[in-house]
Amino acid sequence: MKKTIFIALAAVVVVLAACSTVAMTGRRQLNIVSESEILSASLSEYQQYMSTAHVSTDATATAVVRTVAQRIAAAAEAYLQAVGQEADLQNYAWEFNLVQDDQLNAFCMPGGKIVVYTGMLALIGNDSDRDDQLAAVIGHEVSHAIAKHGQERASQQMVANLGSSVVSGVVSGASSEMQQIVATAYGLGTQYGALLPFSRKHELEADYMGSVLATLAGYDPDAAITLWQKMEASGSSSGTATFMSTHPSSTQRINALRKNNPEVKRDYGPAALFPSSSSAAATTTTTTTKAATTTKSSSKSTTTSKGTGFRIGD
């Protein structure tokens, strides 16, 4: 009995000591899994996936994906620098790939490995806002990475299975278990490329942060609404699309985007990272200043002088 109580108390201490904050939204999150372990496990899973993936040979389409992805990655790096998270930049070795697959899907692994499926490009088509829609996809996935949702999900799963051996593993690093958690969380392995099955809260947070990154990179965040309308139509005509297989529904996403995007555009735009008439140096200064002044940094969703703030789940 005493041993059980001790283990429970130890677990509580570990959990309470491992809380951190998502800088862009101010949401508190649980992270008891080490950064190095999640990165190592993720890289291993990514390499295994890429060893069998059919990388697209369409040079034009690949160039489109890489151009947008590079701009989103640059926006993410500028933001992290602006909010004092420069140390996190060492964890990202960006890689951008277009994979031949008809699924409506994309993912970004911890560490910055971005994959877009050709099925997603086909859904977007050649609309005039094609790049903006693609930025919504990539911005969403990169947001999962910089918000450390994979690390949080792994932590939640480990807490859910807490026992003496798990507590010990959390403290010392449970590499074999982490490998399985990452494979499951990212849908890699037997179900290659499945969208991260994160919670409704994670998905809405990634949508919001994706809009911020897209805006900082000079794209129109409202294109995400068009994208989700297309996703909804695709799901209704041919079963639920992989990209929509988790909560929230497309309607919830669209409503949240419509609510939050006006504030995002006001606080982070226009074209802060890649303005057409500014030097690179001036661009970086503009971006970091804007990001620093609009960050929501409290443990709760807060109010800034410019707006009402983002509330997860609204």
Coordinates of C-alpha atoms in Angstrom, one line a residue:
M1 CA 0.0 0.0 0.0
K2 CA 2.8 2.4 1.0
K3 CA 4.6 1.5 -2.2
T4 CA 1.5 2.3 -4.3
I5 CA 1.1 5.6 -2.6
F6 CA 4.7 6.5 -3.1
I7 CA 4.5 5.6 -6.8
A8 CA 1.4 7.7 -7.2
L9 CA 3.0 10.7 -5.5
A10 CA 6.2 10.3 -7.5
A11 CA 4.0 10.3 -10.7
V12 CA 2.3 13.5 -9.6
V13 CA 5.6 15.2 -8.9
V14 CA 6.9 14.2 -12.3
V15 CA 3.8 15.5 -14.0
L16 CA 3.7 18.8 -12.2
A17 CA 7.3 19.4 -12.8
A18 CA 7.0 18.7 -16.5
C19 CA 4.5 21.4 -17.5
S20 CA 5.5 23.9 -20.2
T21 CA 3.7 26.5 -22.3
V22 CA 2.9 26.8 -26.0
A23 CA 4.3 30.4 -26.6
M24 CA 1.9 31.4 -29.4
T25 CA -1.3 30.5 -27.5
G26 CA -0.3 30.5 -23.9
R27 CA -1.7 27.0 -23.4
R28 CA -0.1 24.9 -20.7
Q29 CA 1.0 21.4 -21.8
L30 CA 2.5 18.3 -20.3
N31 CA 6.0 17.2 -21.5
I32 CA 7.6 14.4 -19.5
V33 CA 9.3 13.0 -22.5
S34 CA 12.7 14.3 -23.3
E35 CA 13.2 16.4 -26.5
S36 CA 16.2 14.2 -27.6
E37 CA 14.2 11.0 -27.3
I38 CA 11.2 12.2 -29.3
L39 CA 13.5 13.5 -32.0
S40 CA 15.5 10.3 -32.2
A41 CA 12.5 8.1 -32.3
S42 CA 10.8 10.4 -34.9
L43 CA 13.9 10.5 -37.1
S44 CA 14.1 6.7 -37.1
E45 CA 10.4 6.3 -38.0
Y46 CA 10.7 9.0 -40.8
Q47 CA 13.7 7.3 -42.3
Q48 CA 11.9 4.0 -42.3
Y49 CA 8.9 5.6 -44.0
M50 CA 11.0 7.3 -46.7
S51 CA 12.9 4.1 -47.5
T52 CA 9.7 2.8 -49.1
A53 CA 7.8 6.0 -50.0
H54 CA 7.5 6.9 -53.7
V55 CA 9.0 10.3 -53.9
S56 CA 7.4 12.3 -56.7
T57 CA 9.4 12.8 -59.9
D58 CA 7.3 15.9 -60.9
A59 CA 9.9 18.6 -60.7
T60 CA 7.5 21.4 -61.1
A61 CA 5.1 20.2 -58.3
T62 CA 8.0 19.4 -56.0
A63 CA 9.4 23.0 -56.5
V64 CA 6.0 24.4 -55.5
V65 CA 5.9 22.4 -52.3
R66 CA 9.4 23.2 -51.4
T67 CA 9.0 26.9 -52.0
V68 CA 6.0 27.2 -49.8
A69 CA 7.5 24.9 -47.1
Q70 CA 10.7 26.9 -47.0
R71 CA 8.8 30.1 -46.4
I72 CA 6.7 28.5 -43.7
A73 CA 9.8 27.0 -42.1
A74 CA 11.5 30.5 -42.2
A75 CA 8.5 32.0 -40.6
A76 CA 8.5 29.4 -37.8
E77 CA 12.2 30.0 -37.1
A78 CA 11.7 33.8 -37.1
Y79 CA 8.9 33.4 -34.6
L80 CA 10.8 31.1 -32.3
Q81 CA 13.7 33.6 -32.3
A82 CA 11.3 36.4 -31.5
V83 CA 9.9 34.7 -28.5
G84 CA 13.2 33.7 -27.0
Q85 CA 13.1 30.0 -28.1
E86 CA 16.3 30.2 -30.1
A87 CA 17.5 27.0 -28.4
D88 CA 14.8 25.0 -30.1
L89 CA 16.2 25.9 -33.6
Q90 CA 18.9 23.3 -33.1
N91 CA 16.2 20.6 -33.1
Y92 CA 15.1 21.4 -36.7
A93 CA 16.8 20.0 -39.8
W94 CA 14.2 20.9 -42.4
E95 CA 13.5 18.5 -45.2
F96 CA 10.7 18.9 -47.8
N97 CA 9.3 16.0 -49.9
L98 CA 6.4 15.5 -52.2
V99 CA 5.3 11.8 -52.1
Q100 CA 3.3 10.1 -54.8
D101 CA 0.2 9.0 -53.0
D102 CA -3.5 9.7 -53.7
Q103 CA -4.4 10.2 -50.0
L104 CA -5.4 13.7 -49.0
N105 CA -2.6 14.1 -46.5
A106 CA 0.6 15.7 -45.2
F107 CA 2.7 15.6 -42.1
C108 CA 5.6 17.2 -40.3
M109 CA 7.6 15.1 -37.9
P110 CA 9.3 16.6 -34.9
G111 CA 12.6 17.9 -36.2
G112 CA 11.1 19.4 -39.3
K113 CA 10.7 16.5 -41.8
I114 CA 7.8 17.7 -44.0
V115 CA 5.9 15.4 -46.4
V116 CA 3.0 16.4 -48.7
Y117 CA 1.1 13.9 -50.7
T118 CA 0.3 14.4 -54.4
G119 CA -3.4 13.7 -53.5
M120 CA -3.4 16.9 -51.5
L121 CA -2.0 18.9 -54.4
A122 CA -4.6 17.4 -56.7
L123 CA -7.4 18.5 -54.3
I124 CA -6.0 22.1 -54.2
G125 CA -5.7 22.2 -58.0
N126 CA -4.6 25.3 -59.8
D127 CA -6.7 27.8 -58.0
S128 CA -5.4 31.4 -58.0
D129 CA -4.7 30.9 -54.3
R130 CA -3.1 27.5 -54.7
D131 CA 0.1 28.5 -52.8
D132 CA -2.0 30.0 -50.0
Q133 CA -4.0 26.8 -49.6
L134 CA -0.8 24.8 -49.6
A135 CA 0.6 27.2 -46.9
A136 CA -2.4 26.3 -44.8
V137 CA -1.6 22.6 -45.0
I138 CA 2.1 23.0 -44.3
G139 CA 1.6 25.7 -41.7
H140 CA -0.8 23.4 -39.8
E141 CA 1.7 20.5 -39.9
V142 CA 4.7 22.7 -38.9
S143 CA 2.6 24.1 -36.0
H144 CA 2.2 20.5 -34.6
A145 CA 6.0 20.3 -34.6
I146 CA 6.9 23.7 -33.0
A147 CA 4.0 23.3 -30.5
K148 CA 5.6 19.9 -29.6
H149 CA 2.3 18.1 -29.9
G150 CA 4.0 14.8 -30.6
Q151 CA 6.0 15.2 -27.4
E152 CA 2.8 16.1 -25.5
R153 CA 0.9 13.2 -26.9
A154 CA 3.6 10.8 -26.0
S155 CA 3.7 12.2 -22.5
Q156 CA -0.1 11.9 -22.1
Q157 CA 0.1 8.3 -23.3
M158 CA 2.8 7.5 -20.8
V159 CA 0.9 9.1 -17.9
A160 CA -2.2 7.1 -18.9
N161 CA -0.2 3.9 -18.5
L162 CA 1.5 5.0 -15.3
G163 CA 2.8 2.2 -13.1
S164 CA 6.1 1.6 -11.3
S165 CA 7.9 0.5 -14.4
V166 CA 6.5 3.4 -16.4
V167 CA 7.4 6.0 -13.8
S168 CA 10.9 4.6 -13.8
G169 CA 11.0 4.7 -17.6
V170 CA 9.8 8.3 -17.7
V171 CA 12.7 9.3 -15.4
S172 CA 15.4 7.4 -17.2
G173 CA 14.1 7.5 -20.8
A174 CA 12.0 4.7 -22.2
S175 CA 13.4 4.4 -25.7
S176 CA 11.8 1.2 -26.9
E177 CA 8.4 2.4 -25.7
M178 CA 8.9 5.8 -27.2
Q179 CA 9.6 4.2 -30.6
Q180 CA 6.2 2.5 -30.5
I181 CA 4.5 5.7 -29.3
V182 CA 5.9 7.8 -32.1
A183 CA 5.0 5.1 -34.7
T184 CA 1.5 5.0 -33.4
A185 CA 1.1 8.8 -33.0
Y186 CA 2.2 9.6 -36.5
G187 CA 0.5 6.7 -38.2
L188 CA 3.9 5.6 -39.7
G189 CA 4.8 1.9 -40.1
T190 CA 1.8 -0.1 -41.1
Q191 CA -0.4 2.9 -41.9
Y192 CA 2.0 5.2 -43.7
G193 CA 1.3 8.9 -43.7
A194 CA -1.9 8.9 -41.6
L195 CA -2.6 12.4 -40.2
L196 CA -1.5 12.8 -36.6
P197 CA -4.4 11.6 -34.5
F198 CA -4.1 14.5 -32.1
S199 CA -6.9 15.8 -29.9
R200 CA -9.5 18.4 -30.9
K201 CA -7.6 20.9 -28.8
H202 CA -4.3 20.1 -30.7
E203 CA -5.9 20.3 -34.1
L204 CA -7.6 23.7 -33.4
E205 CA -4.4 25.0 -31.9
A206 CA -2.4 23.9 -35.0
D207 CA -5.0 25.5 -37.3
Y208 CA -4.6 28.8 -35.4
M209 CA -0.8 28.7 -35.4
G210 CA -0.8 27.6 -39.0
S211 CA -2.7 30.8 -39.8
V212 CA -0.1 32.8 -38.0
L213 CA 2.8 31.1 -39.8
A214 CA 1.1 31.5 -43.2
T215 CA 0.5 35.2 -42.5
L216 CA 4.1 35.8 -41.4
A217 CA 5.2 34.0 -44.5
G218 CA 3.1 36.4 -46.7
Y219 CA 0.2 34.0 -47.5
D220 CA -3.5 34.6 -47.1
P221 CA -4.7 32.6 -44.0
D222 CA -8.3 32.7 -45.3
A223 CA -7.3 30.2 -47.9
A224 CA -7.5 27.6 -45.1
I225 CA -11.2 28.1 -45.2
T226 CA -11.3 27.2 -48.9
L227 CA -9.1 24.2 -48.2
W228 CA -11.4 22.8 -45.5
Q229 CA -14.5 23.4 -47.6
K230 CA -12.8 21.2 -50.3
M231 CA -11.9 18.6 -47.7
E232 CA -15.5 18.5 -46.5
A233 CA -16.8 18.1 -50.0
S234 CA -14.2 15.3 -50.7
G235 CA -15.2 13.5 -47.5
S236 CA -18.9 13.6 -48.3
S237 CA -18.5 12.3 -51.7
S238 CA -16.0 9.4 -51.2
G239 CA -16.1 8.6 -47.5
T240 CA -14.2 10.4 -44.8
A241 CA -10.8 11.7 -46.0
T242 CA -7.8 10.6 -44.1
F243 CA -6.9 14.3 -43.3
M244 CA -10.4 14.7 -41.7
S245 CA -10.5 11.4 -39.8
T246 CA -10.0 13.0 -36.4
H247 CA -11.9 15.7 -34.4
P248 CA -12.7 18.5 -34.8
S249 CA -15.1 18.5 -37.8
S250 CA -14.4 20.6 -40.8
T251 CA -17.3 22.8 -39.8
Q252 CA -15.8 23.5 -36.4
R253 CA -12.4 24.2 -38.1
I254 CA -14.0 26.6 -40.6
N255 CA -15.9 28.5 -37.9
A256 CA -12.8 28.8 -35.7
L257 CA -10.8 30.1 -38.7
R258 CA -13.4 32.7 -39.5
K259 CA -13.4 33.8 -35.9
N260 CA -9.6 34.0 -35.4
N261 CA -8.2 35.0 -38.8
P262 CA -9.2 38.7 -38.6
E263 CA -7.2 39.0 -35.4
V264 CA -4.3 37.0 -36.9
K265 CA -4.2 39.2 -40.0
R266 CA -4.3 42.3 -37.9
D267 CA -1.6 41.2 -35.4
Y268 CA 0.8 39.4 -37.7
G269 CA 0.3 40.8 -41.2
P270 CA 0.5 41.8 -43.9
A271 CA 3.3 39.8 -45.4
A272 CA 5.6 40.3 -42.5
L273 CA 8.3 37.8 -43.5
F274 CA 8.4 38.3 -47.3
P275 CA 7.2 41.8 -48.2
S276 CA 7.9 42.6 -51.8
S277 CA 9.6 46.0 -51.2
S278 CA 11.9 45.3 -48.2
S279 CA 15.4 44.0 -47.7
A280 CA 16.0 40.7 -46.0
A281 CA 17.4 42.4 -43.0
A282 CA 14.4 44.7 -42.7
T283 CA 12.1 41.7 -43.2
T284 CA 13.6 39.8 -40.3
T285 CA 13.4 42.8 -38.0
T286 CA 9.8 43.4 -38.9
T287 CA 8.8 39.8 -38.3
T288 CA 10.6 39.4 -35.0
T289 CA 9.2 42.6 -33.6
K290 CA 5.7 41.8 -34.7
A291 CA 5.9 38.3 -33.3
A292 CA 7.3 39.4 -30.0
T293 CA 4.7 42.0 -29.5
T294 CA 1.8 39.8 -30.2
T295 CA 2.8 36.6 -28.4
K296 CA 0.3 35.3 -25.9
S297 CA 2.5 34.1 -23.1
S298 CA 0.3 33.5 -20.0
S299 CA -0.8 30.1 -18.9
K300 CA -4.3 31.0 -19.9
S301 CA -5.7 32.4 -23.1
T302 CA -5.1 36.1 -22.6
T303 CA -6.1 39.4 -23.9
T304 CA -3.6 41.7 -25.7
S305 CA -3.9 45.4 -26.4
K306 CA -4.9 44.5 -30.0
G307 CA -7.5 41.8 -29.5
T308 CA -9.4 39.3 -27.5
G309 CA -6.9 36.5 -27.7
F310 CA -7.2 32.9 -28.9
R311 CA -9.1 30.4 -26.8
I312 CA -8.6 26.8 -27.4
G313 CA -11.9 25.0 -28.2
D314 CA -13.9 28.2 -28.8

